[in-house]
Amino acid sequence: MRQQYTSYSECLKFFDSAQKTNPNLFKVEKIGKTWEDREIIAVSITKNVGTNTEKPALFYTGTIHAREWIGIELSLSFAKYILEHIDYDPYLNQILDKTTLYMVPCANPDGFEYSRNHFAFWRKNRRKNSDGSYGVDLNRNFSVGFSQNNNMTSNVYSGPAAFSEPETAALRDFVLAHKNITIALDYHSQGNVFFPAHNFIHEDAEDAIDLNLLAGNMAEEIRKESSREYGIHMGKPPVHLILGSGREFYYSQGALSLVAEVGTRNISDYIEHMSENIEENIPALVIALSEVNNYKKEDNLQRVENFLAKSVGAKEVEISWNYPEDVEVYFEIYRSKKLKGFAQASNRIGMTKLRTFTDSNLKSSTNYYYYIRAVCKHKGIKSPYAQVLGIRTQPADNMFSKILYPVASKIGYIGEKTKKNKDHFGNNSLFVGISEQKGECYGVAGFSLNTIPENAIITEAKISFYPMNRVAVQVEKYGEWRVGQMDERTIDNIDSFDEIKNAKMLSYIDRPTSSHQLTQGIWRTYTFSLQEIKVLEESLKRREAYFRMEGPTFLPLDRASQLMQWDIGYGKFSGGLSYRPKLDISYTLNEAKLDIQSSTEFSVNYENIKDKTLTAGFDKNGMKQYACIEFDLLNLPDLETTVIADAYIDIEATIINSKENYLRFHVELIEFIEGAITYEKIQNRTVVERVGYDVSISDIKTSAKQRFVFDKYTINEMIAMARAKNKVMFILSASSEKESNKLVNVNWIDKKHINKPILTLEYIRKRKNAPKKIENLSTKIEDGIIKLNWDIPNDDAYKGAIVVKNRFRIPCTPYDGQKLYGGSDNYTYDNFGDIDIHKYYAVFSYDDVPNFSESVYVEVNN
């Protein structure tokens, strides 16, 4: 297998040849020598390569860890791709006209060759240490966060000092000499994940959005190529971050910096896996290279500011932003259902020169994330992205929405070989799958359903889990992870491996996730089908629901683990509430129904008005006859706490005075007519809206009783009229294809007035207005942590509050930032915050719909 890979000397020969055959495109420089006297090279690739330092650049480093051969192989393949496409690919030519690609194909030549020829799993360089051992972990030897490690035999031994190694010193000097570098990519294996650089504080950096979207766009290119999902994970300081890495050093020099962890093995089967990993990463590199010019350090565009949601409805959101006036600038707007999404043509929802945009046709009770950047058509560049805007659309008018979290004592994992399964609950990750050490492992998540009515009719449900780490999933396209609902009545102890493994499964949710679709740092959501929803509805009567996550139960040959790690949102190993599994349920209730008989009926024709009749059509002179119907709405339920879900009018025809079938009838909601009714007033009526669809004589002959169903607009207009007048008026009018119509009509009421028109309203009890805001929001430092306190308002509708943090602006919605708390307490802590960094905290009151109040906010460290 190793012979299929390229040696370092072959790598040098390839780039030397590329420079000789393409001197205007390739330039090879020697930037240092290793302990074993090997040359370290940097390759410049751009059109008219002598101008490489005059263009913004991408800096590529590969194989800084000796056993991670993907770096050198991908650099070679990408260089070959450029050579093969430069003659005819206009997009690639356009990019290389404006940008430079710098590549250090192998940052650790000595270690790489030692790995090739001696010990494949070797990681470090080949320095001879003072204790007789060999090697420094070069990715711990940079200056940012450098930490002394005296264990020289350790795989992560950081060396005697920062930049003590010739390899890292060469990289440092190259980067310091090339201030035009705007993006840096460091290629490693394994994990199928992008790790953006970190600022070593507990808060987002301003360009964290750009780092995440750079990674997201690269991940989307990979997904399009191979269906493989790449994660995006920034990590949390201080203990979970790598110290002294190249990624953070390049970032400290002003470059957007990512580590790309490729594949599931350091040295994988070349034909089966490595070649596929290489092919899928080439389009990802192209899109990264296309972004270099947008982040140049001079003559760039400023970031869009004050990106806010002005209004959020069930199907529509209006957004706005600030930007200096410039006739050359317009804006691109992108929408994603993932916080760490991408921004490409496929999810671009608008381009505008305005400072507002309305996004329509959205789904109710759904989270959306918006990205925006400015574009200068004259300069041909784009700005960095504005800070992400998060919203959740309102529930539909007749719907409620709940996001439930598992009970701490009922979420955890059980392992076949683990000894303390009980201790895992509420205090560990979910390890799901199989490993030699733990055996088979299952995740368990139990949810209380007490906040949802037993008679709720669930219309949609989703369950989501946050994947923390997939490095232990060592095999591509082997095994799948799925979630199912268990029958908790068959389980006595949820921490018993045998009981969970053998539990009765009521249903499995959605499609399983294959191993190549597993990712790190991006939510995995399973959506319930109608059949699965029915199972969940039955659980409402039991007031709880339990779910099991399962993975592969057998290991393939020569692998020790196929074990995925998921966050439970509790305990010291978790990321907190923001990463807690969630059960998202939308539901409605059995509707009440109110039947209202017409209060007044009369017919109007040119000659007279006849009470207690409903004749519509044409009279003997061919003049229209109108049937008029009034309904008193004095006894409607309280409109402030009632939603009219559906409305319709039932009318029954009694006499059809027409032998032809060309006559059609429709019902109109009209503005109320003041004073005495006349033919002229009816004829010149103001139509608010037609109700339902026309019916023909043929329809009436088939069924005398006809139903005219209101649309949403008509319902709203009728309610507004009822508020003002306590009654509404409808006209039944005829139309005909024929020019001459004489004495053709239909009577719509019987002589005894028994079957009068009926207006039916189907409604549910639901609040329309938000509860009162919380009061007296304050912050203080307690035990080195920011604590927030507030007073709960005196409002029976108040059910709790959501606390959101945003470093860059006042959160405009409960989803516009990091959620810190949701519940009925009057305080919370920012456990992961940095007490010295400027930020905003906002608190939103909510009721049981939920409707959210306007925020009460506090600014700290201004």
Coordinates of C-alpha atoms in Angstrom, one line a residue, residues 390-846:
G390 CA -30.8 33.7 14.0
I391 CA -34.6 33.6 14.1
R392 CA -37.4 31.1 14.6
T393 CA -40.6 31.7 12.7
Q394 CA -43.8 32.0 14.7
P395 CA -46.1 29.0 15.1
A396 CA -48.9 29.0 12.5
D397 CA -52.1 30.7 13.7
N398 CA -53.7 27.5 15.0
M399 CA -50.5 25.9 16.2
F400 CA -48.4 25.7 19.3
S401 CA -44.7 25.0 19.5
K402 CA -42.5 23.4 22.2
I403 CA -38.8 22.6 22.4
L404 CA -38.2 20.0 25.0
Y405 CA -34.9 19.0 26.6
P406 CA -34.1 15.6 28.2
V407 CA -34.3 15.2 31.9
A408 CA -30.7 15.2 33.2
S409 CA -31.1 11.9 35.1
K410 CA -32.5 10.3 32.0
I411 CA -29.9 11.0 29.4
G412 CA -26.7 9.0 29.1
Y413 CA -25.1 6.0 27.5
I414 CA -24.8 2.4 28.5
G415 CA -21.9 0.2 27.4
E416 CA -21.6 -3.5 27.2
K417 CA -18.3 -3.5 29.0
T418 CA -18.4 -0.3 31.0
K419 CA -18.7 -0.7 34.8
K420 CA -20.5 2.5 35.8
N421 CA -23.3 3.0 33.4
K422 CA -25.4 4.7 36.1
D423 CA -22.8 7.4 36.5
H424 CA -22.9 8.2 32.8
F425 CA -26.4 9.7 33.1
G426 CA -26.4 13.5 33.3
N427 CA -22.6 13.5 33.5
N428 CA -21.0 12.3 30.3
S429 CA -21.3 12.2 26.6
L430 CA -23.4 9.8 24.6
F431 CA -21.0 7.2 23.2
V432 CA -22.9 5.2 20.6
G433 CA -21.6 2.4 18.4
I434 CA -19.0 -0.2 19.3
S435 CA -15.4 -0.4 20.4
E436 CA -13.1 -3.1 21.7
Q437 CA -12.8 -1.3 25.0
K438 CA -16.5 -0.4 25.7
G439 CA -18.2 -3.1 23.6
E440 CA -21.7 -2.2 22.2
C441 CA -22.9 1.2 23.4
Y442 CA -26.4 2.8 23.2
G443 CA -27.5 6.3 23.9
V444 CA -30.7 6.9 26.0
A445 CA -32.7 10.2 26.1
G446 CA -35.8 10.6 28.2
F447 CA -38.1 13.6 27.8
S448 CA -41.0 14.8 30.0
L449 CA -44.1 15.6 28.0
N450 CA -45.9 17.4 30.9
T451 CA -45.9 20.8 29.1
I452 CA -47.9 19.4 26.1
P453 CA -51.6 18.7 26.5
E454 CA -52.6 15.1 26.4
N455 CA -55.1 15.8 23.7
A456 CA -52.6 17.6 21.5
I457 CA -52.6 16.8 17.8
I458 CA -48.9 16.7 16.8
T459 CA -48.3 18.0 13.3
E460 CA -44.5 17.9 13.2
A461 CA -41.7 16.6 15.4
K462 CA -38.0 16.5 15.2
I463 CA -35.3 15.2 17.6
S464 CA -31.8 16.6 17.3
F465 CA -28.4 15.6 18.7
Y466 CA -25.1 17.5 18.6
P467 CA -22.0 15.4 17.6
M468 CA -18.9 16.2 19.5
N469 CA -16.3 13.9 18.1
R470 CA -16.2 11.4 15.3
V471 CA -12.4 10.6 15.4
A472 CA -13.2 7.2 16.9
V473 CA -15.4 6.4 13.8
Q474 CA -12.5 4.8 12.0
V475 CA -14.2 3.4 8.9
E476 CA -15.8 5.2 6.0
K477 CA -19.1 3.9 4.7
Y478 CA -19.5 1.3 7.4
G479 CA -22.3 1.2 9.9
E480 CA -25.2 3.6 10.5
W481 CA -26.6 5.5 13.5
R482 CA -30.3 5.7 14.0
V483 CA -32.8 6.9 16.7
G484 CA -35.9 5.1 17.8
Q485 CA -38.6 5.5 20.4
M486 CA -38.6 2.8 23.1
D487 CA -41.5 1.5 25.0
E488 CA -40.4 2.7 28.5
R489 CA -43.0 0.3 30.0
T490 CA -40.7 -2.6 29.1
I491 CA -37.7 -1.0 30.9
D492 CA -37.2 -1.1 34.7
N493 CA -33.7 0.4 34.7
I494 CA -32.5 2.8 32.0
D495 CA -28.9 2.2 33.1
S496 CA -29.1 -1.5 32.4
F497 CA -27.3 -2.5 29.2
D498 CA -29.4 -5.6 28.7
E499 CA -32.7 -3.9 29.2
I500 CA -31.9 -1.0 26.8
K501 CA -30.5 -3.4 24.2
N502 CA -33.6 -5.6 24.4
A503 CA -36.2 -2.9 24.9
K504 CA -39.3 -3.0 22.8
M505 CA -39.0 -0.4 20.0
L506 CA -42.2 1.5 19.1
S507 CA -40.7 3.1 16.0
Y508 CA -37.5 4.3 14.4
I509 CA -37.3 8.0 13.5
D510 CA -36.4 9.2 10.0
R511 CA -33.6 7.6 8.0
P512 CA -30.4 6.4 9.7
T513 CA -27.2 8.4 9.4
S514 CA -24.4 6.5 7.5
S515 CA -20.9 6.8 8.8
H516 CA -19.7 9.0 5.9
Q517 CA -22.5 11.4 6.8
L518 CA -21.5 11.6 10.4
T519 CA -19.9 14.9 11.2
Q520 CA -18.6 16.9 14.1
G521 CA -19.9 20.2 15.3
I522 CA -23.1 20.3 13.2
W523 CA -26.5 19.2 14.6
R524 CA -28.0 16.0 13.3
T525 CA -31.8 16.1 13.1
Y526 CA -34.2 13.2 12.7
T527 CA -37.7 14.2 11.5
F528 CA -40.7 12.1 12.5
S529 CA -42.9 10.7 9.8
L530 CA -46.7 10.7 10.2
Q531 CA -46.6 7.1 11.5
E532 CA -43.9 8.0 14.0
I533 CA -45.8 11.1 15.1
K534 CA -48.8 8.9 15.9
V535 CA -46.5 6.8 18.2
L536 CA -45.3 10.0 19.9
E537 CA -48.9 11.2 20.4
E538 CA -49.7 8.0 22.3
S539 CA -46.8 8.8 24.6
L540 CA -48.6 12.1 25.6
K541 CA -51.0 10.0 27.7
R542 CA -48.0 8.5 29.5
R543 CA -46.4 12.0 29.9
E544 CA -43.0 10.9 28.8
A545 CA -41.0 9.6 25.8
Y546 CA -37.7 7.7 25.7
F547 CA -35.4 7.4 22.8
R548 CA -32.5 5.1 22.0
M549 CA -29.7 5.9 19.7
E550 CA -27.8 2.9 18.3
G551 CA -24.9 2.4 16.0
P552 CA -23.0 -0.5 14.4
T553 CA -22.7 -3.6 16.6
F554 CA -19.8 -5.3 14.9
L555 CA -16.3 -4.1 14.1
P556 CA -14.7 -4.6 10.8
L557 CA -11.3 -6.3 10.4
D558 CA -8.4 -4.4 11.9
R559 CA -10.4 -1.6 13.5
A560 CA -10.7 -0.9 17.2
S561 CA -13.6 1.5 17.3
Q562 CA -16.7 2.7 15.4
L563 CA -17.9 4.8 18.3
M564 CA -19.5 8.3 17.9
Q565 CA -19.6 10.8 20.7
W566 CA -22.6 13.1 21.2
D567 CA -23.1 16.0 23.6
I568 CA -25.7 15.6 26.3
G569 CA -25.7 19.2 27.4
Y570 CA -25.1 18.4 31.1
G571 CA -22.0 17.8 33.2
K572 CA -18.4 18.9 32.9
F573 CA -17.9 17.2 29.6
S574 CA -20.7 19.1 27.8
G575 CA -21.0 22.4 26.0
G576 CA -24.0 23.4 28.1
L577 CA -27.6 24.2 27.1
S578 CA -26.7 25.3 23.6
Y579 CA -25.7 21.7 22.8
R580 CA -28.3 19.8 24.7
P581 CA -30.4 17.3 22.7
K582 CA -33.8 18.6 21.9
L583 CA -37.3 17.4 20.9
D584 CA -39.0 20.0 18.8
I585 CA -42.8 19.5 18.6
S586 CA -45.5 21.5 16.8
Y587 CA -49.1 20.8 17.6
T588 CA -52.6 22.0 17.6
L589 CA -55.7 21.1 19.7
N590 CA -59.1 19.7 19.0
E591 CA -61.0 22.7 17.6
A592 CA -64.2 24.1 19.1
K593 CA -66.9 24.9 16.7
L594 CA -69.4 27.8 16.7
D595 CA -72.4 27.7 14.3
I596 CA -74.1 31.1 13.7
Q597 CA -77.4 31.3 11.9
S598 CA -78.0 34.3 9.6
S599 CA -79.7 37.1 11.4
T600 CA -81.0 38.9 8.3
E601 CA -81.8 37.7 4.8
F602 CA -83.2 39.7 1.9
S603 CA -83.1 39.9 -1.9
V604 CA -82.4 43.0 -3.8
N605 CA -83.4 43.6 -7.4
Y606 CA -83.9 46.6 -9.6
E607 CA -87.6 47.0 -8.6
N608 CA -87.7 46.2 -4.9
I609 CA -86.2 44.6 -1.8
K610 CA -87.8 41.5 -0.4
D611 CA -87.1 40.5 3.2
K612 CA -86.7 36.8 4.3
T613 CA -85.9 35.7 0.8
L614 CA -82.5 34.8 -0.9
T615 CA -82.9 35.0 -4.6
A616 CA -79.8 35.5 -6.8
G617 CA -79.6 35.5 -10.6
F618 CA -81.3 37.7 -13.2
D619 CA -84.8 39.1 -13.3
K620 CA -87.2 39.3 -16.3
N621 CA -85.4 42.3 -17.6
G622 CA -82.0 40.7 -17.4
M623 CA -81.0 42.8 -14.4
K624 CA -79.0 41.2 -11.6
Q625 CA -80.7 40.0 -8.5
Y626 CA -78.6 39.8 -5.3
A627 CA -79.1 37.7 -2.2
C628 CA -77.9 39.5 1.0
I629 CA -77.0 37.8 4.2
E630 CA -76.1 39.3 7.6
F631 CA -74.6 37.5 10.6
D632 CA -74.5 38.9 14.2
L633 CA -71.1 38.2 15.8
L634 CA -71.9 39.5 19.3
N635 CA -71.3 36.1 20.9
L636 CA -67.8 35.4 19.5
P637 CA -65.3 34.0 22.0
D638 CA -62.7 36.5 23.3
L639 CA -60.7 37.4 20.2
E640 CA -57.6 38.2 22.2
T641 CA -57.2 34.6 23.2
T642 CA -58.9 32.9 20.3
V643 CA -57.7 31.9 16.9
I644 CA -60.2 31.3 14.1
A645 CA -58.6 28.3 12.3
D646 CA -61.3 27.8 9.7
A647 CA -64.5 29.4 8.6
Y648 CA -67.2 28.6 6.0
I649 CA -70.8 29.4 5.0
D650 CA -73.2 26.6 4.3
I651 CA -76.2 27.6 2.1
E652 CA -78.8 25.2 0.7
A653 CA -80.6 25.9 -2.6
T654 CA -84.4 25.2 -2.7
I655 CA -85.7 26.3 -6.1
I656 CA -83.6 26.3 -9.3
N657 CA -85.3 28.5 -12.0
S658 CA -83.0 27.7 -14.9
K659 CA -82.9 25.0 -17.6
E660 CA -79.4 25.9 -18.6
N661 CA -76.2 25.1 -16.7
Y662 CA -74.3 28.3 -17.7
L663 CA -75.2 30.3 -14.5
R664 CA -72.6 30.4 -11.7
F665 CA -72.8 31.8 -8.1
H666 CA -70.3 33.2 -5.8
V667 CA -70.3 34.6 -2.2
E668 CA -68.7 38.0 -1.4
L669 CA -67.7 39.5 1.9
I670 CA -68.5 43.2 1.5
E671 CA -68.0 46.3 3.5
F672 CA -71.0 47.0 5.6
I673 CA -73.6 49.3 4.0
E674 CA -74.7 52.2 6.2
G675 CA -78.3 53.5 6.1
A676 CA -81.1 52.2 3.9
I677 CA -80.4 49.5 1.4
T678 CA -80.9 50.4 -2.2
Y679 CA -80.2 48.6 -5.5
E680 CA -77.6 51.2 -6.4
K681 CA -75.7 50.7 -3.1
I682 CA -75.7 46.9 -3.6
Q683 CA -74.6 47.3 -7.2
N684 CA -71.8 49.7 -6.2
R685 CA -70.8 47.7 -3.1
T686 CA -67.1 47.4 -2.0
V687 CA -66.0 43.8 -2.1
V688 CA -63.6 42.8 0.6
E689 CA -63.0 39.3 -0.9
R690 CA -64.7 36.5 -2.6
V691 CA -65.3 33.5 -0.3
G692 CA -64.3 30.1 -1.7
Y693 CA -65.0 29.1 -5.3
D694 CA -67.9 29.6 -7.7
V695 CA -70.6 27.0 -8.0
S696 CA -72.5 26.2 -11.1
I697 CA -76.1 25.1 -11.7
S698 CA -74.7 21.6 -12.3
D699 CA -73.0 21.7 -8.9
I700 CA -76.3 22.7 -7.3
K701 CA -78.3 20.0 -9.0
T702 CA -75.8 17.5 -7.8
S703 CA -75.9 18.8 -4.2
A704 CA -78.3 21.5 -3.1
K705 CA -76.2 22.3 0.0
Q706 CA -73.1 24.2 -1.0
R707 CA -70.1 25.2 1.2
F708 CA -68.1 28.4 0.7
V709 CA -64.8 28.2 2.6
F710 CA -62.9 31.3 3.7
D711 CA -59.2 31.8 3.1
K712 CA -56.9 33.3 5.8
Y713 CA -57.2 36.9 4.5
T714 CA -61.0 36.7 4.5
I715 CA -61.1 35.4 8.0
N716 CA -58.9 38.2 9.2
E717 CA -61.0 40.8 7.5
M718 CA -64.2 39.3 8.9
I719 CA -62.8 39.5 12.4
A720 CA -61.7 43.1 11.9
M721 CA -65.2 44.0 10.8
A722 CA -66.8 42.1 13.7
R723 CA -64.7 44.1 16.1
A724 CA -66.0 47.3 14.6
K725 CA -69.6 46.4 13.9
N726 CA -70.4 43.2 15.6
K727 CA -71.9 41.9 12.4
V728 CA -70.9 41.1 8.8
M729 CA -72.6 41.2 5.5
F730 CA -72.3 38.8 2.5
I731 CA -73.7 39.0 -1.0
L732 CA -74.6 36.0 -3.1
S733 CA -74.2 37.0 -6.7
A734 CA -74.6 35.3 -10.1
S735 CA -72.6 35.5 -13.3
S736 CA -73.2 34.1 -16.7
E737 CA -71.4 33.4 -20.0
K738 CA -74.4 34.6 -21.9
E739 CA -74.9 38.2 -22.7
S740 CA -78.7 38.0 -22.3
N741 CA -80.2 36.4 -19.2
K742 CA -83.8 36.7 -18.3
L743 CA -85.6 35.3 -15.3
V744 CA -82.9 32.7 -14.4
N745 CA -82.2 32.5 -10.7
V746 CA -81.9 30.3 -7.7
N747 CA -83.6 30.6 -4.3
W748 CA -81.4 29.8 -1.4
I749 CA -83.8 29.6 1.5
D750 CA -86.9 27.6 2.2
K751 CA -90.3 29.4 2.8
K752 CA -90.4 28.4 6.4
H753 CA -86.9 29.7 7.1
I754 CA -85.8 26.4 8.7
N755 CA -82.6 25.9 6.7
K756 CA -81.1 29.3 7.0
P757 CA -77.5 30.1 6.0
I758 CA -75.0 29.0 8.6
L759 CA -71.6 30.6 9.3
T760 CA -69.4 28.1 11.0
L761 CA -66.2 29.1 12.9
E762 CA -63.7 26.5 14.1
Y763 CA -61.4 27.9 16.7
I764 CA -58.9 27.2 19.4
R765 CA -58.0 29.0 22.5
K766 CA -54.6 30.6 22.0
R767 CA -53.0 33.8 23.3
K768 CA -52.0 36.3 20.6
N769 CA -50.0 38.7 22.7
A770 CA -46.7 38.3 24.5
P771 CA -46.6 38.3 28.3
K772 CA -45.1 41.2 30.2
K773 CA -41.4 41.7 30.1
I774 CA -39.1 40.8 33.0
E775 CA -37.9 43.7 35.2
N776 CA -34.8 44.9 36.8
L777 CA -32.2 42.9 34.9
S778 CA -28.8 43.1 36.4
T779 CA -25.4 41.4 36.3
K780 CA -22.7 40.8 38.9
I781 CA -19.6 38.7 39.2
E782 CA -20.0 35.7 41.5
D783 CA -17.1 33.2 41.9
G784 CA -15.5 34.5 38.8
I785 CA -18.6 34.0 36.7
I786 CA -21.1 36.5 35.4
K787 CA -24.5 36.1 37.1
L788 CA -27.7 37.6 35.7
N789 CA -30.7 38.4 37.9
W790 CA -34.2 39.7 37.1
D791 CA -37.6 40.1 38.5
I792 CA -40.5 37.9 37.2
P793 CA -43.4 40.1 36.0
N794 CA -46.8 39.9 37.6
D795 CA -48.6 38.2 34.7
D796 CA -50.5 34.9 34.7
A797 CA -49.5 34.3 31.1
Y798 CA -45.8 34.3 32.0
K799 CA -44.3 30.8 31.8
G800 CA -40.6 31.6 31.8
A801 CA -37.7 33.5 30.2
I802 CA -35.0 32.8 27.6
V803 CA -31.6 34.4 28.1
V804 CA -29.5 35.0 25.0
K805 CA -25.9 36.4 24.7
N806 CA -24.6 38.1 21.7
R807 CA -21.1 39.7 21.6
F808 CA -21.8 42.1 18.7
R809 CA -25.3 43.5 19.1
I810 CA -28.4 43.5 21.2
P811 CA -30.1 40.1 20.4
C812 CA -33.2 40.9 18.4
T813 CA -34.8 37.5 18.8
P814 CA -34.5 34.7 21.4
Y815 CA -32.5 32.8 18.7
D816 CA -30.1 35.6 17.8
G817 CA -27.1 34.5 19.8
Q818 CA -26.0 31.9 22.3
K819 CA -28.9 30.6 24.4
L820 CA -27.8 30.5 28.1
Y821 CA -31.0 29.6 29.8
G822 CA -34.7 28.9 29.4
G823 CA -37.1 28.3 32.3
S824 CA -39.0 29.8 35.1
D825 CA -36.1 30.8 37.5
N826 CA -35.1 34.5 37.9
Y827 CA -31.4 34.1 37.5
T828 CA -28.7 32.3 35.5
Y829 CA -25.0 32.1 35.0
D830 CA -22.8 32.6 31.9
N831 CA -20.7 29.5 32.7
F832 CA -18.6 29.7 29.5
G833 CA -18.3 33.5 29.2
D834 CA -15.3 35.7 29.5
I835 CA -15.9 38.2 32.3
D836 CA -13.7 40.9 30.6
I837 CA -15.2 40.9 27.1
H838 CA -17.8 43.3 25.9
K839 CA -21.2 41.7 25.1
Y840 CA -25.0 42.0 25.4
Y841 CA -27.4 39.8 27.4
A842 CA -31.1 39.9 26.5
V843 CA -34.0 38.3 28.3
F844 CA -37.3 37.4 26.6
S845 CA -40.4 36.5 28.5
Y846 CA -42.6 33.8 26.9

